Amino acid sequence: MRIGVVAPARTVSRESALRLSAFMALTYPDHEIVFHPQCFMEQGHFAGPDEVRARAFLEFANDTGFDAIWFARGGYGSNRILENVMPQLNVSAGHKTYIGFSDMGFMLGALYARRIGRQAHGPMASSLGRNDKGEGAGWVLGWLIDGDKSGLEPGLADGRPAAAFNLSILDALIGTKWLPDLTDHVLYIEEVDEPLYRIDRMLFNMAHATQLKGVAGVRLGAVSEVKDNGNDFGETIDQMIVRWCREMGVPYLGRAEIGHVELNKVVPFGVA
């Protein structure tokens, strides 16, 4: 397998790229990972201008020489290239697997909505840190290369189709043409770096979004690095999600092992 890495949002360091390349050389020496030079560009907040990030994604996605696209990093910015790239994807792009999370939910959602390739929410190519045993990277590579299901989120065992998003990204996708039809899907959500009142507001939007009518249920991943709310919000995140699922009219199916934390299991879109 040949895996291409692009950065539709923020830049990554060459050090993190070398770490992952070395890890793959040790664990899967018969397979190749290629970081596009665009991954290391930096212009303001982004890994290069919008048109450069779009061109890099299209180059690798449309290349018959790659079997999968592993997104380098989240942050912010992939939504800015959707209008450019989606109409230009070719037949080869439809045969690839795309994996990432956080801001890459824009890419995964738009691709899934158009049934272009196979998508999965999971650790990204820059996630292998110093002194990291590589468990998250191993889950991704094992699933991609060997079809190993040990790194899949345990809730997927129920066999129902699923999709996973960072809540902020889902909130931004609602009302746009980029949100896929999630009828009969279990919706996995996670969040990071937000105060509880903003999380509650986004859950309100999720619960009342007409585009989400028909989801089979909701699972909540990690809600990490919660910002100071300014006062006592009066509810825990678990109480909030139960209340909004009740208002949404769907079952709350419990917690999930995904998020901006070390335990970020793989959630393929559709049926695992």
Short mmCIF file of C-alpha atoms in Angstrom, two decimals:
data_model
loop_
_atom_site.label_atom_id
_atom_site.label_comp_id
_atom_site.label_asym_id
_atom_site.label_seq_id
_atom_site.Cartn_x
_atom_site.Cartn_y
_atom_site.Cartn_z
CA MET A 1 0.00 0.00 0.00
CA ARG A 2 1.13 3.53 -0.78
CA ILE A 3 -0.27 6.23 1.50
CA GLY A 4 -0.19 9.92 0.62
CA VAL A 5 -0.24 12.66 3.25
CA VAL A 6 -1.57 16.16 2.60
CA ALA A 7 -2.44 19.08 4.89
CA PRO A 8 -5.68 20.83 3.87
CA ALA A 9 -5.61 22.98 7.03
CA ARG A 10 -2.51 23.65 9.14
CA THR A 11 1.15 22.84 8.67
CA VAL A 12 3.11 19.99 10.25
CA SER A 13 6.75 19.80 11.25
CA ARG A 14 9.31 17.78 9.33
CA GLU A 15 10.18 16.16 12.65
CA SER A 16 6.67 14.71 13.02
CA ALA A 17 6.75 13.49 9.42
CA LEU A 18 10.09 11.77 10.00
CA ARG A 19 8.76 10.13 13.17
CA LEU A 20 5.81 8.62 11.33
CA SER A 21 7.92 7.58 8.35
CA ALA A 22 10.35 5.81 10.71
CA PHE A 23 7.48 4.15 12.59
CA MET A 24 6.01 2.86 9.35
CA ALA A 25 9.40 1.64 8.14
CA LEU A 26 9.71 -0.40 11.32
CA THR A 27 6.16 -1.74 11.45
CA TYR A 28 5.20 -1.99 7.76
CA PRO A 29 8.47 -2.02 5.80
CA ASP A 30 6.81 -3.31 2.63
CA HIS A 31 4.53 -0.28 2.43
CA GLU A 32 5.22 3.38 1.70
CA ILE A 33 4.11 6.71 3.11
CA VAL A 34 4.73 9.95 1.18
CA PHE A 35 4.34 13.45 2.67
CA HIS A 36 3.49 16.06 0.05
CA PRO A 37 5.92 19.04 0.29
CA GLN A 38 2.85 21.23 0.82
CA CYS A 39 2.51 19.75 4.33
CA PHE A 40 5.48 21.84 5.46
CA MET A 41 4.42 25.14 3.93
CA GLU A 42 3.23 27.95 6.16
CA GLN A 43 1.29 31.07 5.26
CA GLY A 44 -0.34 32.71 8.21
CA HIS A 45 -2.65 30.21 9.87
CA PHE A 46 -2.53 27.73 7.00
CA ALA A 47 -0.25 25.16 5.36
CA GLY A 48 0.04 27.36 2.29
CA PRO A 49 -2.56 29.42 0.41
CA ASP A 50 -5.98 27.91 -0.30
CA GLU A 51 -5.13 27.20 -3.94
CA VAL A 52 -1.88 25.43 -2.98
CA ARG A 53 -3.61 23.24 -0.39
CA ALA A 54 -6.34 22.43 -2.90
CA ARG A 55 -3.82 21.56 -5.59
CA ALA A 56 -1.86 19.26 -3.28
CA PHE A 57 -4.99 17.38 -2.23
CA LEU A 58 -6.12 16.95 -5.83
CA GLU A 59 -2.66 15.83 -6.92
CA PHE A 60 -2.57 12.96 -4.44
CA ALA A 61 -6.28 12.11 -4.47
CA ASN A 62 -6.37 11.84 -8.27
CA ASP A 63 -3.07 9.92 -8.49
CA THR A 64 -3.51 6.22 -9.27
CA GLY A 65 -0.25 5.56 -7.43
CA PHE A 66 -1.79 6.16 -4.00
CA ASP A 67 -4.20 3.84 -2.21
CA ALA A 68 -5.09 6.11 0.71
CA ILE A 69 -4.94 9.71 1.83
CA TRP A 70 -3.99 10.19 5.47
CA PHE A 71 -4.60 13.78 6.49
CA ALA A 72 -1.66 15.41 8.23
CA ARG A 73 -3.31 17.67 10.78
CA GLY A 74 -6.50 19.51 11.71
CA GLY A 75 -6.74 23.06 13.00
CA TYR A 76 -8.77 25.11 10.56
CA GLY A 77 -8.93 25.57 6.80
CA SER A 78 -10.11 22.48 4.92
CA ASN A 79 -13.60 23.95 4.45
CA ARG A 80 -12.07 26.76 2.42
CA ILE A 81 -11.04 24.39 -0.39
CA LEU A 82 -14.17 22.21 -0.68
CA GLU A 83 -15.81 24.23 -3.46
CA ASN A 84 -12.60 24.00 -5.48
CA VAL A 85 -11.63 20.37 -5.02
CA MET A 86 -14.84 18.33 -4.92
CA PRO A 87 -15.83 18.87 -8.58
CA GLN A 88 -12.29 18.01 -9.74
CA LEU A 89 -11.91 14.59 -8.15
CA ASN A 90 -11.54 11.80 -10.70
CA VAL A 91 -12.26 8.07 -10.79
CA SER A 92 -9.02 7.28 -8.95
CA ALA A 93 -10.12 9.44 -6.03
CA GLY A 94 -13.15 7.21 -5.66
CA HIS A 95 -10.98 4.16 -4.99
CA LYS A 96 -9.11 5.63 -2.02
CA THR A 97 -9.53 5.62 1.73
CA TYR A 98 -9.41 9.01 3.49
CA ILE A 99 -8.69 9.21 7.20
CA GLY A 100 -8.39 12.00 9.75
CA PHE A 101 -10.55 13.92 12.21
CA SER A 102 -11.16 17.34 13.77
CA ASP A 103 -11.14 19.95 10.95
CA MET A 104 -10.81 17.10 8.45
CA GLY A 105 -14.47 16.37 9.20
CA PHE A 106 -15.19 18.91 6.47
CA MET A 107 -13.30 16.77 3.96
CA LEU A 108 -14.67 13.46 5.23
CA GLY A 109 -18.25 14.73 5.29
CA ALA A 110 -18.09 16.19 1.79
CA LEU A 111 -16.49 13.04 0.38
CA TYR A 112 -19.01 10.78 2.11
CA ALA A 113 -21.91 12.91 0.90
CA ARG A 114 -20.73 12.30 -2.69
CA ARG A 115 -19.76 8.67 -2.09
CA ILE A 116 -16.19 9.37 -3.17
CA GLY A 117 -13.99 6.66 -1.70
CA ARG A 118 -14.08 5.38 1.86
CA GLN A 119 -13.81 7.66 4.89
CA ALA A 120 -12.80 7.13 8.50
CA HIS A 121 -12.50 9.31 11.59
CA GLY A 122 -9.21 8.48 13.28
CA PRO A 123 -5.75 9.69 14.39
CA MET A 124 -3.87 11.84 11.91
CA ALA A 125 -0.46 11.51 10.37
CA SER A 126 1.09 14.07 12.74
CA SER A 127 -0.32 12.44 15.87
CA LEU A 128 2.76 10.35 16.68
CA GLY A 129 4.50 12.29 19.44
CA ARG A 130 7.89 12.00 21.10
CA ASN A 131 8.22 8.89 23.26
CA ASP A 132 4.95 7.69 21.73
CA LYS A 133 4.49 3.92 21.46
CA GLY A 134 2.47 4.52 18.30
CA GLU A 135 -0.77 2.91 19.39
CA GLY A 136 -2.98 5.38 17.50
CA ALA A 137 -0.85 5.29 14.36
CA GLY A 138 -0.83 1.50 14.64
CA TRP A 139 -4.64 1.40 14.75
CA VAL A 140 -4.83 3.40 11.53
CA LEU A 141 -2.15 1.45 9.68
CA GLY A 142 -3.43 -1.91 10.89
CA TRP A 143 -6.92 -1.11 9.66
CA LEU A 144 -5.74 0.38 6.36
CA ILE A 145 -3.21 -2.28 5.46
CA ASP A 146 -4.32 -5.48 7.17
CA GLY A 147 -8.01 -4.84 7.74
CA ASP A 148 -7.28 -5.25 11.47
CA LYS A 149 -10.40 -4.30 13.43
CA SER A 150 -8.78 -4.15 16.87
CA GLY A 151 -8.40 -0.38 16.56
CA LEU A 152 -12.06 0.23 15.70
CA GLU A 153 -14.32 2.00 18.20
CA PRO A 154 -16.03 -0.74 20.25
CA GLY A 155 -19.55 0.64 19.69
CA LEU A 156 -19.29 -0.28 16.01
CA ALA A 157 -19.83 -3.90 17.04
CA ASP A 158 -23.58 -3.28 16.81
CA GLY A 159 -23.19 -3.39 13.01
CA ARG A 160 -25.06 -0.18 12.29
CA PRO A 161 -23.64 2.41 9.88
CA ALA A 162 -21.79 5.22 11.63
CA ALA A 163 -20.18 8.59 11.09
CA ALA A 164 -18.05 10.64 13.47
CA PHE A 165 -17.42 14.38 13.72
CA ASN A 166 -15.95 16.99 15.98
CA LEU A 167 -19.04 18.82 17.24
CA SER A 168 -17.80 22.25 16.10
CA ILE A 169 -17.29 20.90 12.57
CA LEU A 170 -20.70 19.19 12.57
CA ASP A 171 -22.24 22.45 13.76
CA ALA A 172 -20.61 24.28 10.82
CA LEU A 173 -21.67 21.62 8.30
CA ILE A 174 -25.34 21.73 9.30
CA GLY A 175 -27.31 23.71 6.73
CA THR A 176 -24.72 23.25 3.98
CA LYS A 177 -24.52 20.96 0.97
CA TRP A 178 -21.43 19.30 2.44
CA LEU A 179 -23.26 17.47 5.25
CA PRO A 180 -23.96 13.87 4.19
CA ASP A 181 -27.27 12.09 4.64
CA LEU A 182 -26.89 10.30 7.97
CA THR A 183 -30.27 8.57 8.02
CA ASP A 184 -30.03 5.32 10.03
CA HIS A 185 -26.44 6.14 11.08
CA VAL A 186 -25.14 6.25 14.62
CA LEU A 187 -23.67 9.73 14.99
CA TYR A 188 -20.44 9.95 17.00
CA ILE A 189 -19.39 13.37 18.28
CA GLU A 190 -16.44 14.71 20.28
CA GLU A 191 -15.19 18.16 21.26
CA VAL A 192 -12.14 20.01 22.52
CA ASP A 193 -11.23 23.42 23.89
CA GLU A 194 -14.74 24.86 24.30
CA PRO A 195 -16.69 26.13 27.34
CA LEU A 196 -19.80 24.23 28.34
CA TYR A 197 -22.22 26.93 27.22
CA ARG A 198 -20.88 26.78 23.67
CA ILE A 199 -21.04 22.99 23.68
CA ASP A 200 -24.65 23.23 24.84
CA ARG A 201 -25.44 25.69 22.04
CA MET A 202 -23.94 23.42 19.40
CA LEU A 203 -25.87 20.46 20.80
CA PHE A 204 -29.05 22.52 20.43
CA ASN A 205 -28.24 23.00 16.74
CA MET A 206 -27.53 19.29 16.33
CA ALA A 207 -30.77 18.31 18.09
CA HIS A 208 -32.95 20.53 15.90
CA ALA A 209 -31.17 20.23 12.54
CA THR A 210 -33.66 18.99 9.94
CA GLN A 211 -30.76 17.44 8.01
CA LEU A 212 -30.12 15.08 10.93
CA LYS A 213 -33.65 13.76 11.22
CA GLY A 214 -33.47 9.99 10.96
CA VAL A 215 -30.15 9.34 12.71
CA ALA A 216 -30.26 6.08 14.65
CA GLY A 217 -28.66 7.41 17.81
CA VAL A 218 -25.78 9.42 19.25
CA ARG A 219 -22.56 8.39 20.96
CA LEU A 220 -20.40 10.92 22.81
CA GLY A 221 -16.63 10.75 22.64
CA ALA A 222 -14.15 12.71 24.74
CA VAL A 223 -14.94 16.31 25.60
CA SER A 224 -11.45 17.45 26.51
CA GLU A 225 -9.64 20.61 27.60
CA VAL A 226 -12.94 22.27 28.48
CA LYS A 227 -12.47 26.04 28.80
CA ASP A 228 -13.58 28.03 31.82
CA ASN A 229 -17.29 28.69 31.51
CA GLY A 230 -17.07 31.86 33.59
CA ASN A 231 -19.43 30.39 36.18
CA ASP A 232 -20.90 27.06 37.20
CA PHE A 233 -22.86 25.90 34.16
CA GLY A 234 -25.05 23.70 36.33
CA GLU A 235 -24.92 20.54 34.21
CA THR A 236 -22.27 18.01 33.35
CA ILE A 237 -21.55 17.09 29.76
CA ASP A 238 -23.24 13.74 30.34
CA GLN A 239 -26.41 15.45 31.56
CA MET A 240 -26.33 17.79 28.58
CA ILE A 241 -26.07 15.08 25.95
CA VAL A 242 -28.87 13.03 27.53
CA ARG A 243 -31.16 16.07 27.54
CA TRP A 244 -30.44 17.05 23.94
CA CYS A 245 -30.80 13.49 22.64
CA ARG A 246 -34.19 13.35 24.35
CA GLU A 247 -35.17 16.59 22.61
CA MET A 248 -33.75 15.25 19.34
CA GLY A 249 -35.91 12.17 19.74
CA VAL A 250 -33.04 9.70 19.35
CA PRO A 251 -31.46 7.27 21.81
CA TYR A 252 -28.28 8.26 23.58
CA LEU A 253 -26.08 5.20 23.16
CA GLY A 254 -23.34 6.06 25.63
CA ARG A 255 -19.71 7.14 25.54
CA ALA A 256 -17.25 6.41 22.74
CA GLU A 257 -13.47 6.04 22.57
CA ILE A 258 -12.77 8.91 20.19
CA GLY A 259 -11.65 12.51 20.47
CA HIS A 260 -8.70 14.82 20.94
CA VAL A 261 -7.20 12.37 23.41
CA GLU A 262 -4.79 9.46 23.27
CA LEU A 263 -7.65 6.98 23.06
CA ASN A 264 -8.94 7.98 19.60
CA LYS A 265 -10.20 4.82 17.95
CA VAL A 266 -11.07 4.48 14.26
CA VAL A 267 -14.67 5.04 13.09
CA PRO A 268 -15.20 4.17 9.40
CA PHE A 269 -18.10 6.00 7.81
CA GLY A 270 -20.95 3.70 6.83
CA VAL A 271 -20.69 0.09 7.87
CA ALA A 272 -17.29 -0.77 9.36
#
